[in-house]
Short mmCIF file of C-alpha atoms in Angstrom, two decimals:
data_model
loop_
_atom_site.label_atom_id
_atom_site.label_comp_id
_atom_site.label_asym_id
_atom_site.label_seq_id
_atom_site.Cartn_x
_atom_site.Cartn_y
_atom_site.Cartn_z
CA MET G 17 62.31 -72.02 -43.15
CA ARG G 18 59.04 -73.56 -43.97
CA THR G 19 58.44 -76.61 -41.95
CA THR G 20 55.36 -78.86 -41.88
CA GLU G 21 56.40 -81.03 -38.98
CA PRO G 22 53.62 -82.01 -36.92
CA PRO G 23 53.17 -80.01 -33.56
CA ARG G 24 54.61 -81.68 -30.40
CA ALA G 25 52.46 -82.83 -27.67
CA ASP G 26 49.22 -81.48 -28.89
CA PRO G 27 45.98 -82.67 -27.36
CA PRO G 28 44.02 -84.93 -29.65
CA SER G 29 41.75 -82.06 -30.66
CA SER G 30 44.35 -80.43 -32.83
CA ALA G 31 46.28 -83.53 -33.86
CA THR G 32 43.96 -84.02 -36.73
CA LEU G 33 44.26 -80.86 -38.82
CA PRO G 34 40.98 -79.58 -40.00
CA THR G 35 40.65 -78.80 -43.73
CA ARG G 36 41.06 -74.97 -43.25
CA GLN G 37 44.53 -75.59 -41.82
CA SER G 38 45.53 -77.90 -44.43
CA MET G 39 44.41 -75.15 -46.88
CA LEU G 40 46.78 -72.70 -45.27
CA LEU G 41 49.65 -75.16 -45.14
CA ARG G 42 48.95 -76.01 -48.82
CA LEU G 43 48.88 -72.49 -49.95
CA ALA G 44 52.14 -71.88 -47.98
CA ALA G 45 53.75 -74.80 -49.76
CA GLU G 46 52.55 -73.40 -53.05
CA GLY G 47 54.35 -70.10 -52.13
CA ALA G 48 50.94 -68.44 -52.75
CA THR G 49 50.25 -64.71 -52.50
CA GLY G 50 46.83 -63.41 -51.55
CA ALA G 51 44.24 -63.34 -48.84
CA LEU G 52 42.82 -66.25 -46.97
CA LEU G 53 39.30 -65.26 -45.92
CA ARG G 54 37.29 -66.64 -43.12
CA ASP G 55 34.23 -65.42 -41.22
CA THR G 56 36.46 -64.78 -38.11
CA GLY G 57 39.38 -62.94 -39.88
CA THR G 58 41.66 -62.68 -42.86
CA LEU G 59 45.22 -64.00 -43.20
CA TYR G 60 47.44 -62.28 -45.91
CA LEU G 61 50.01 -64.43 -47.60
CA ARG G 62 53.07 -63.26 -49.44
CA ASP G 63 55.03 -65.91 -51.31
CA GLY G 64 53.66 -68.53 -48.83
CA GLN G 65 54.40 -66.71 -45.68
CA VAL G 66 51.86 -64.87 -43.36
CA SER G 67 52.54 -61.19 -43.86
CA HIS G 68 49.53 -59.70 -42.09
CA ALA G 69 46.32 -60.73 -40.40
CA GLU G 70 43.14 -59.03 -39.48
CA SER G 71 40.11 -59.94 -37.43
CA SER G 72 37.15 -57.88 -36.36
CA ALA G 73 37.38 -59.57 -33.02
CA ALA G 74 41.00 -58.30 -32.40
CA PRO G 75 42.20 -54.67 -32.21
CA GLY G 76 44.03 -53.57 -35.40
CA VAL G 77 47.56 -51.96 -35.59
CA ASP G 78 45.75 -48.60 -35.58
CA VAL G 79 44.02 -49.22 -32.25
CA LEU G 80 47.21 -50.53 -30.62
CA LEU G 81 48.95 -47.46 -31.45
CA THR G 82 46.27 -44.87 -30.97
CA ALA G 83 44.34 -46.17 -27.90
CA GLY G 84 47.23 -45.94 -25.40
CA GLY G 85 48.30 -42.57 -26.94
CA ARG G 86 51.37 -43.53 -29.12
CA LEU G 87 49.89 -41.83 -32.05
CA PRO G 88 47.08 -39.33 -32.03
CA ARG G 89 44.02 -40.76 -34.01
CA ALA G 90 44.06 -37.88 -36.37
CA VAL G 91 47.64 -38.49 -37.24
CA TRP G 92 46.83 -42.19 -38.12
CA ASP G 93 43.78 -41.31 -40.06
CA GLU G 94 45.61 -38.65 -42.06
CA ALA G 95 48.30 -41.18 -42.95
CA ALA G 96 45.81 -43.77 -43.88
CA ALA G 97 44.04 -41.24 -46.12
CA ARG G 98 47.33 -40.14 -47.72
CA THR G 99 48.35 -43.68 -48.50
CA GLY G 100 44.90 -45.09 -48.95
CA ARG G 101 44.21 -44.75 -52.58
CA HIS G 102 46.25 -47.88 -53.38
CA ARG G 103 44.87 -50.26 -50.80
CA ARG G 104 46.85 -48.57 -48.26
CA THR G 105 50.19 -49.33 -50.00
CA GLY G 106 53.12 -48.09 -47.98
CA LEU G 107 51.25 -46.96 -44.82
CA GLY G 108 53.88 -48.55 -42.78
CA ARG G 109 56.60 -46.77 -44.80
CA TYR G 110 54.89 -43.53 -44.60
CA LEU G 111 54.64 -43.56 -40.82
CA VAL G 112 58.17 -44.29 -40.64
CA THR G 113 59.63 -41.84 -43.17
CA GLU G 114 57.53 -39.17 -41.72
CA GLY G 115 59.20 -39.91 -38.39
CA LEU G 116 55.80 -40.82 -36.59
CA LEU G 117 56.95 -44.28 -35.73
CA THR G 118 60.36 -46.12 -35.56
CA PRO G 119 60.72 -49.29 -37.68
CA GLY G 120 61.20 -51.23 -34.60
CA GLU G 121 57.94 -50.18 -32.83
CA LEU G 122 56.00 -50.64 -36.20
CA GLU G 123 57.42 -54.14 -36.38
CA ILE G 124 56.57 -54.99 -32.84
CA CYS G 125 53.06 -53.69 -33.40
CA LEU G 126 52.47 -55.59 -36.77
CA LEU G 127 53.80 -58.93 -35.37
CA THR G 128 51.78 -58.52 -32.15
CA ALA G 129 48.50 -57.71 -34.28
CA LEU G 130 49.26 -60.56 -36.70
CA HIS G 131 49.41 -63.26 -33.99
CA ASP G 132 46.34 -61.71 -32.25
CA ALA G 133 44.22 -61.59 -35.23
CA ALA G 134 45.52 -65.19 -36.59
CA LEU G 135 44.22 -66.70 -33.32
CA PHE G 136 40.66 -65.62 -34.26
CA ALA G 137 41.00 -66.09 -38.05
CA LEU G 138 42.14 -69.71 -37.38
CA ALA G 139 39.69 -70.51 -34.68
CA PRO G 140 37.79 -73.70 -34.80
CA GLY G 141 34.22 -73.03 -36.27
CA GLY G 142 35.27 -70.01 -38.19
CA GLY G 143 33.34 -70.84 -41.09
CA PRO G 144 34.24 -71.70 -44.70
CA THR G 145 37.69 -70.67 -46.05
CA ARG G 146 38.14 -68.86 -49.35
CA PHE G 147 41.33 -67.65 -50.90
CA ARG G 148 41.70 -64.62 -53.02
CA HIS G 149 44.91 -64.74 -55.28
CA GLY G 150 47.11 -61.71 -55.44
CA VAL G 151 45.33 -59.73 -52.83
CA ALA G 152 47.76 -57.85 -50.58
CA HIS G 153 47.63 -55.52 -47.60
CA GLY G 154 49.35 -52.16 -47.18
CA LEU G 155 50.63 -53.13 -43.85
CA HIS G 156 52.85 -56.08 -43.62
CA ALA G 157 55.54 -57.66 -41.32
CA ALA G 158 59.10 -56.79 -42.23
CA ARG G 159 59.82 -60.47 -41.79
CA PRO G 160 56.81 -62.53 -42.57
CA VAL G 161 56.08 -65.43 -40.43
CA PRO G 162 55.86 -69.12 -41.82
CA ALA G 163 52.30 -70.28 -42.06
CA ALA G 164 53.14 -73.42 -39.89
CA ALA G 165 54.58 -71.09 -37.09
CA VAL G 166 51.45 -69.01 -37.10
CA GLU G 167 49.21 -72.16 -36.72
CA GLN G 168 51.41 -73.52 -34.04
CA GLU G 169 51.27 -70.35 -32.09
CA ALA G 170 47.45 -70.11 -32.30
CA ARG G 171 47.17 -73.68 -31.12
CA ARG G 172 49.46 -72.80 -28.23
CA ARG G 173 47.36 -69.78 -27.20
CA ARG G 174 44.22 -71.80 -27.20
CA ARG G 175 45.88 -74.31 -24.80
CA LEU G 176 47.28 -71.60 -22.66
CA LEU G 177 43.88 -69.96 -22.15
CA ASP G 178 42.40 -73.33 -21.07
CA ASP G 179 45.31 -74.19 -18.81
CA VAL G 180 44.66 -70.76 -16.82
CA TRP G 181 40.99 -71.22 -16.63
CA PRO G 182 39.08 -73.66 -18.51
CA GLY G 183 36.15 -72.67 -20.88
CA PRO G 184 35.46 -69.54 -22.81
CA ALA G 185 32.74 -68.27 -20.27
CA MET G 186 34.73 -65.13 -19.48
CA ASP G 187 35.80 -64.29 -22.92
CA THR G 188 32.72 -62.26 -23.96
CA ALA G 189 31.09 -61.52 -20.64
CA PRO G 190 31.02 -58.09 -18.89
CA LEU G 191 33.84 -58.06 -16.22
CA VAL G 192 33.18 -57.30 -12.60
CA ARG G 193 36.07 -56.62 -10.36
CA ARG G 194 36.51 -57.87 -6.87
CA PRO G 195 38.05 -56.15 -3.87
CA VAL G 196 41.80 -56.54 -3.56
CA PRO G 197 42.70 -58.40 -0.40
CA PRO G 198 44.13 -56.13 2.10
CA GLY G 199 47.99 -55.92 2.11
CA SER G 200 48.36 -57.16 -1.44
CA SER G 201 49.15 -54.90 -4.41
CA VAL G 202 48.34 -54.89 -8.09
CA PRO G 203 50.71 -54.06 -10.82
CA VAL G 204 50.14 -51.11 -13.02
CA ARG G 205 49.15 -53.20 -16.11
CA HIS G 206 46.57 -55.09 -14.08
CA ARG G 207 45.40 -52.00 -12.34
CA ALA G 208 44.68 -50.54 -15.78
CA LEU G 209 42.56 -53.45 -16.79
CA LEU G 210 40.65 -53.79 -13.39
CA ASP G 211 39.85 -50.07 -13.45
CA LEU G 212 37.81 -50.68 -16.61
CA ALA G 213 36.12 -53.80 -15.28
CA ASP G 214 32.92 -51.83 -14.51
CA GLY G 215 30.34 -54.52 -15.05
CA HIS G 216 29.46 -53.51 -18.41
CA SER G 217 32.84 -53.88 -20.54
CA THR G 218 33.72 -57.01 -21.97
CA PRO G 219 37.30 -58.16 -22.69
CA ALA G 220 36.93 -56.94 -26.22
CA ASP G 221 35.92 -53.42 -24.98
CA LEU G 222 39.04 -53.36 -22.74
CA ALA G 223 41.38 -54.47 -25.46
CA ARG G 224 40.15 -51.57 -27.60
CA ARG G 225 40.34 -48.98 -24.86
CA LEU G 226 43.82 -50.07 -23.59
CA GLY G 227 45.18 -50.77 -27.04
CA ARG G 228 46.23 -54.20 -26.04
CA PRO G 229 45.90 -57.45 -28.07
CA LEU G 230 42.63 -59.24 -27.23
CA PHE G 231 44.42 -62.44 -26.61
CA HIS G 232 46.56 -60.62 -23.89
CA VAL G 233 43.36 -59.26 -22.31
CA LEU G 234 41.56 -62.67 -22.43
CA LEU G 235 44.70 -64.36 -20.77
CA GLU G 236 44.96 -61.55 -18.18
CA VAL G 237 41.33 -61.72 -17.48
CA ARG G 238 41.56 -65.44 -16.70
CA ARG G 239 44.64 -65.02 -14.75
CA LEU G 240 42.93 -62.27 -12.53
CA ALA G 241 39.96 -64.47 -12.19
CA THR G 242 42.26 -67.27 -10.86
CA ALA G 243 43.80 -64.64 -8.48
CA GLY G 244 40.25 -63.69 -7.20
CA LEU G 245 40.43 -60.13 -8.50
CA LEU G 246 37.77 -60.49 -11.14
CA ALA G 247 34.43 -62.25 -10.56
CA PRO G 248 34.21 -65.79 -12.00
CA PRO G 249 31.73 -66.29 -14.67
CA ARG G 250 28.16 -66.99 -13.90
CA PRO G 251 26.91 -70.41 -14.24
CA PRO G 252 24.92 -71.01 -17.33
CA PRO G 253 21.26 -70.59 -16.95
CA PRO G 254 19.64 -74.01 -16.38
CA GLY G 255 16.97 -75.57 -18.53
CA PRO G 256 16.27 -75.48 -22.16
CA ALA G 257 17.18 -71.88 -22.44
CA ALA G 258 20.99 -72.82 -22.41
CA GLY G 259 22.39 -72.48 -25.77
CA ALA G 260 24.19 -75.36 -27.56
CA ASP G 261 27.54 -73.95 -26.64
CA ASP G 262 26.68 -73.75 -22.91
CA VAL G 263 27.83 -76.26 -20.33
CA PRO G 264 25.03 -78.72 -19.65
CA PRO G 265 23.68 -78.54 -16.11
CA ARG G 266 25.11 -81.31 -13.93
CA ASP G 267 22.74 -83.66 -11.94
CA SER G 268 25.10 -84.25 -9.10
CA PRO G 269 25.02 -81.91 -6.21
CA ALA G 270 27.45 -79.05 -6.98
CA PRO G 271 30.40 -78.42 -4.77
CA SER G 272 30.33 -75.14 -2.89
CA TRP G 273 32.69 -73.46 -5.35
CA ALA G 274 30.45 -74.22 -8.15
CA ALA G 275 27.99 -71.82 -6.74
CA GLU G 276 30.53 -69.22 -7.59
CA GLY G 277 30.51 -70.21 -11.22
CA PHE G 278 33.80 -71.92 -11.33
CA VAL G 279 33.65 -74.31 -14.22
CA PRO G 280 34.64 -77.74 -13.01
CA PRO G 281 37.66 -79.26 -14.74
CA ASP G 282 35.71 -82.26 -15.90
CA THR G 283 33.53 -80.11 -17.92
CA ALA G 284 36.61 -78.60 -19.78
CA LEU G 285 37.62 -82.27 -20.54
CA LEU G 286 34.22 -82.91 -22.00
CA LEU G 287 34.43 -79.65 -24.20
CA ARG G 288 37.81 -80.90 -25.48
CA VAL G 289 36.48 -84.30 -26.33
CA ARG G 290 33.53 -82.52 -28.22
CA ALA G 291 35.99 -80.25 -29.93
CA ALA G 292 37.98 -83.37 -30.81
CA LEU G 293 34.93 -85.11 -32.22
CA GLU G 294 33.84 -81.98 -34.31
CA ALA G 295 37.16 -81.68 -35.76
CA LEU G 296 37.10 -85.15 -37.21
CA MET H 20 65.82 -55.91 -42.95
CA SER H 21 63.83 -56.57 -39.94
CA ASP H 22 64.67 -54.04 -37.09
CA ILE H 23 63.95 -56.71 -34.44
CA ASP H 24 66.65 -59.01 -36.20
CA MET H 25 69.04 -56.04 -36.37
CA SER H 26 68.65 -55.47 -32.62
CA LEU H 27 69.20 -59.11 -31.87
CA TYR H 28 72.40 -59.11 -34.16
CA GLU H 29 73.68 -56.10 -32.18
CA VAL H 30 73.26 -57.95 -29.00
CA MET H 31 74.64 -61.02 -30.44
CA ALA H 32 77.87 -59.17 -31.29
CA LEU H 33 78.82 -59.08 -27.63
CA PRO H 34 81.62 -61.43 -26.69
CA GLY H 35 80.22 -64.61 -25.30
CA ALA H 36 76.78 -64.05 -26.56
CA ARG H 37 75.14 -67.44 -27.30
CA GLY H 38 71.54 -66.44 -27.95
CA ALA H 39 69.18 -63.54 -27.84
CA ALA H 40 65.45 -63.21 -28.23
CA LEU H 41 62.66 -60.54 -28.04
CA VAL H 42 59.95 -62.08 -26.08
CA ASP H 43 56.36 -60.95 -25.06
CA TRP H 44 56.04 -61.91 -21.30
CA THR H 45 52.25 -61.69 -21.17
CA CYS H 46 51.95 -64.61 -23.78
CA GLY H 47 55.46 -66.12 -24.09
CA LEU H 48 55.96 -65.63 -27.66
CA ALA H 49 59.30 -64.68 -29.23
CA LEU H 50 58.97 -61.98 -31.76
CA GLY H 51 62.38 -62.78 -32.88
CA SER H 52 65.33 -64.82 -31.92
CA ALA H 53 69.16 -65.24 -32.93
CA GLY H 54 71.92 -67.54 -32.11
CA GLU H 55 71.36 -70.72 -30.20
CA SER H 56 68.61 -71.50 -27.72
CA PRO H 57 69.06 -73.11 -24.26
CA ARG H 58 68.39 -76.86 -24.84
CA GLY H 59 67.77 -76.33 -28.51
CA GLN H 60 64.18 -75.27 -28.00
CA PRO H 61 63.58 -71.51 -28.68
CA GLU H 62 59.77 -71.64 -28.12
CA ALA H 63 60.18 -73.36 -24.75
CA ALA H 64 63.01 -70.95 -23.78
CA ALA H 65 60.63 -68.09 -24.66
CA VAL H 66 57.79 -69.42 -22.54
CA GLU H 67 59.84 -69.99 -19.54
CA ALA H 68 61.70 -66.85 -19.67
CA ALA H 69 58.50 -65.01 -19.99
CA GLU H 70 57.01 -66.68 -16.95
CA LEU H 71 60.17 -65.58 -14.93
CA ALA H 72 59.80 -61.93 -16.19
CA ARG H 73 56.20 -61.85 -15.54
CA CYS H 74 56.60 -63.04 -11.86
CA SER H 75 59.12 -60.25 -11.39
CA VAL H 76 56.65 -57.67 -12.70
CA GLU H 77 53.70 -58.92 -10.90
CA TYR H 78 55.04 -59.61 -7.49
CA GLY H 79 54.88 -56.52 -5.26
CA THR H 80 58.19 -57.22 -3.79
CA PHE H 81 60.14 -56.28 -6.89
CA ARG H 82 58.13 -53.08 -7.65
CA PRO H 83 59.37 -49.68 -6.56
CA PRO H 84 56.76 -48.38 -4.02
CA GLU H 85 56.03 -45.31 -6.18
CA ASP H 86 54.65 -47.66 -8.73
CA ASP H 87 51.99 -48.97 -6.32
CA GLY H 88 48.66 -47.27 -5.76
CA PRO H 89 48.29 -44.93 -2.85
CA ASP H 90 47.54 -47.79 -0.28
CA GLY H 91 49.38 -50.44 -2.26
CA ALA H 92 46.10 -52.04 -2.98
CA GLY H 93 45.29 -50.87 -6.41
CA ARG H 94 42.83 -48.28 -5.76
CA GLU H 95 42.50 -45.96 -8.86
CA PRO H 96 44.50 -42.82 -8.43
CA ASP H 97 43.88 -41.65 -11.76
CA GLY H 98 42.31 -44.87 -13.30
CA ALA H 99 41.04 -43.40 -16.50
CA GLY H 100 44.60 -42.27 -17.40
CA ARG H 101 44.90 -44.88 -20.10
CA GLU H 102 41.66 -44.15 -21.82
CA PRO H 103 41.42 -42.17 -24.92
CA GLY H 104 41.29 -38.49 -23.94
CA GLY H 105 42.30 -39.42 -20.45
CA THR H 106 44.61 -37.37 -18.35
CA GLY H 107 47.28 -39.84 -17.75
CA ARG H 108 49.00 -39.36 -21.27
CA VAL H 109 50.49 -36.35 -22.55
CA PRO H 110 48.09 -34.87 -25.12
CA GLY H 111 49.92 -31.70 -25.20
CA GLY H 112 53.05 -31.20 -27.27
CA THR H 113 53.57 -33.63 -30.07
CA GLY H 114 51.76 -36.26 -28.25
CA PHE H 115 53.46 -39.20 -29.56
CA GLU H 116 56.96 -39.56 -27.88
CA PRO H 117 57.36 -42.99 -26.40
CA GLY H 118 57.20 -43.09 -22.59
CA SER H 119 60.65 -43.96 -22.47
CA GLY H 120 62.00 -40.88 -24.07
CA SER H 121 64.61 -39.95 -21.31
CA ALA H 122 67.71 -42.01 -21.05
CA GLY H 123 66.87 -43.04 -17.57
CA LEU H 124 64.08 -45.48 -18.52
CA GLY H 125 62.27 -44.20 -15.43
CA GLY H 126 61.28 -41.23 -13.40
CA ASP H 127 58.63 -40.14 -15.61
CA GLY H 128 55.75 -41.41 -13.50
CA PRO H 129 54.43 -44.82 -12.79
CA ARG H 130 51.87 -44.44 -15.63
CA ARG H 131 54.31 -44.60 -18.44
CA THR H 132 53.27 -47.05 -21.03
CA GLY H 133 54.81 -50.54 -20.83
CA GLY H 134 56.64 -49.42 -17.68
CA THR H 135 57.19 -52.37 -15.41
CA GLY H 136 59.05 -51.00 -12.51
CA VAL H 137 61.60 -53.71 -13.10
CA GLU H 138 64.59 -52.82 -15.35
CA ASP H 139 66.37 -56.06 -15.80
CA LEU H 140 66.66 -59.48 -14.38
CA ILE H 141 69.96 -61.36 -14.10
CA VAL H 142 70.06 -65.29 -13.63
CA THR H 143 73.55 -66.63 -12.95
CA THR H 144 74.49 -70.31 -13.40
CA ARG H 145 77.81 -72.06 -13.37
CA THR H 146 78.35 -71.56 -16.97
CA ALA H 147 76.28 -68.58 -18.04
CA TYR H 148 74.40 -65.37 -17.36
CA HIS H 149 70.84 -64.81 -18.49
CA VAL H 150 70.01 -61.18 -18.71
CA LEU H 151 66.41 -60.11 -19.24
CA ARG H 152 65.94 -56.47 -20.17
CA PHE H 153 62.57 -54.99 -20.12
CA VAL H 154 61.73 -52.97 -23.25
CA GLU H 155 59.48 -49.85 -22.86
CA THR H 156 57.47 -49.08 -25.89
CA GLY H 157 55.20 -46.01 -26.72
CA HIS H 158 52.22 -48.26 -27.12
CA ASP H 159 50.90 -50.79 -24.56
CA SER H 160 53.14 -53.83 -24.73
CA SER H 161 54.92 -56.32 -22.49
CA LEU H 162 58.44 -57.19 -23.96
CA PHE H 163 61.84 -57.96 -22.89
CA LEU H 164 65.14 -58.83 -24.57
CA HIS H 165 66.64 -62.08 -23.44
CA LEU H 166 70.48 -62.47 -23.73
CA TRP H 167 72.19 -65.89 -23.03
CA LEU H 168 75.67 -65.17 -22.33
CA ASP H 169 78.76 -67.43 -21.71
CA ARG H 170 80.05 -66.75 -18.23
CA ASP H 171 83.67 -66.93 -19.07
CA ALA H 172 83.68 -65.17 -22.37
CA GLY H 173 81.11 -62.61 -21.51
CA ASN H 174 81.22 -59.47 -19.39
CA LEU H 175 77.91 -58.97 -17.50
CA ALA H 176 78.26 -55.23 -17.12
CA VAL H 177 78.98 -54.46 -20.66
CA ALA H 178 76.04 -56.69 -21.62
CA ARG H 179 73.73 -54.89 -19.31
CA ILE H 180 74.55 -51.51 -20.93
CA ARG H 181 74.28 -52.97 -24.42
CA LEU H 182 70.87 -54.39 -23.66
CA LYS H 183 69.68 -51.19 -22.29
CA GLU H 184 70.90 -49.30 -25.31
CA THR H 185 69.51 -51.87 -27.81
CA ALA H 186 66.13 -51.84 -25.88
CA ARG H 187 65.86 -48.13 -26.23
CA ARG H 188 67.14 -47.92 -29.87
CA LEU H 189 64.58 -50.61 -30.89
CA VAL H 190 61.80 -48.26 -30.02
CA LEU H 191 63.30 -44.89 -30.51
CA GLY H 192 65.20 -45.48 -33.63
#
């Protein structure tokens, strides 16, 4: 089950595994049980496999289930309170035995939340990694996921985002919708998202309100920007005010589409090179 | 025992079934898989099948007209319906039946959660059928079951019925 084969066709930035990833794989190889803590999130290991993940950035299972109306918030809170005295042991089982949720839907939610949170927990630059042996979480996947598969999926997701629209400029900015071209139509799922793009809400706000994984919203936002239905990110402010993470201003005259804030592909390449250098 | 795995084994019990997977079509991740994978690459198969499923959902051509906005241009009829406390859900009653509670997997309004308008996709090749059946859940999701079926040994009509039942049982128990 547990394989440590190197990922196929990865860009150089992830070919060299940083220490934190090695730590996860090392713990997995040891068959460790406990919590892998980083600033950006926590992975729970059970016998060397990832059984659950949490991140403050990503909506938890509770949000996935309550925001869209699958479970009333009060029902979840009561279930959590009833099972909470022992670190929420058996919350999942409680929801199923009380007939509030089927095992299938719970499992789908848990796996979805696991990979969503893992993306942020394993993010480059997520701070130092600590491991607390023996710590368990009351919610856990019926079939835990091999650590290597979790890492591989997180890398694939980062690539996927950059393939659709390079750069993280839209990930945290308020979203502004653009008019739908006459004659075209918008699918229901996109409409739900666009209706909330009010110029104030960020992708994280939308994920919480819709009860969708944050990665899904980030990806859909970039796809909608590509389709012209969301305003592209604003160009970074010029001059020394720009933060260290911002794209440096270019001296060459900007092409017309740059005025709309489209990040040129060569910038993405530069960012990848920088990420690769930082990962060394 | 994982319920996802049980559902996949149920589908794999069909005559001629070669492989099955539960895939998220927004991101291309297989939440579970059983049997063989086309070309021996389960991850690639999930990504490619997800792209096909996503196109079918996102292109207006395949969407029932009643799932469109009033002018087909996505203006908000009751845009706040998905928000907490919004009017689109069913706060009355028990409030937590999945949207696909009726056997028809449809007809309960375009706002049903996870509803795509498309029920299934069938790709036919010289040697196989691929059936992609969308799964409607009570929470917001984007899932489908993918069955790879041998064309000589399999029965497409039976497979479609089984996939529909399995998709429903996975969520409703």
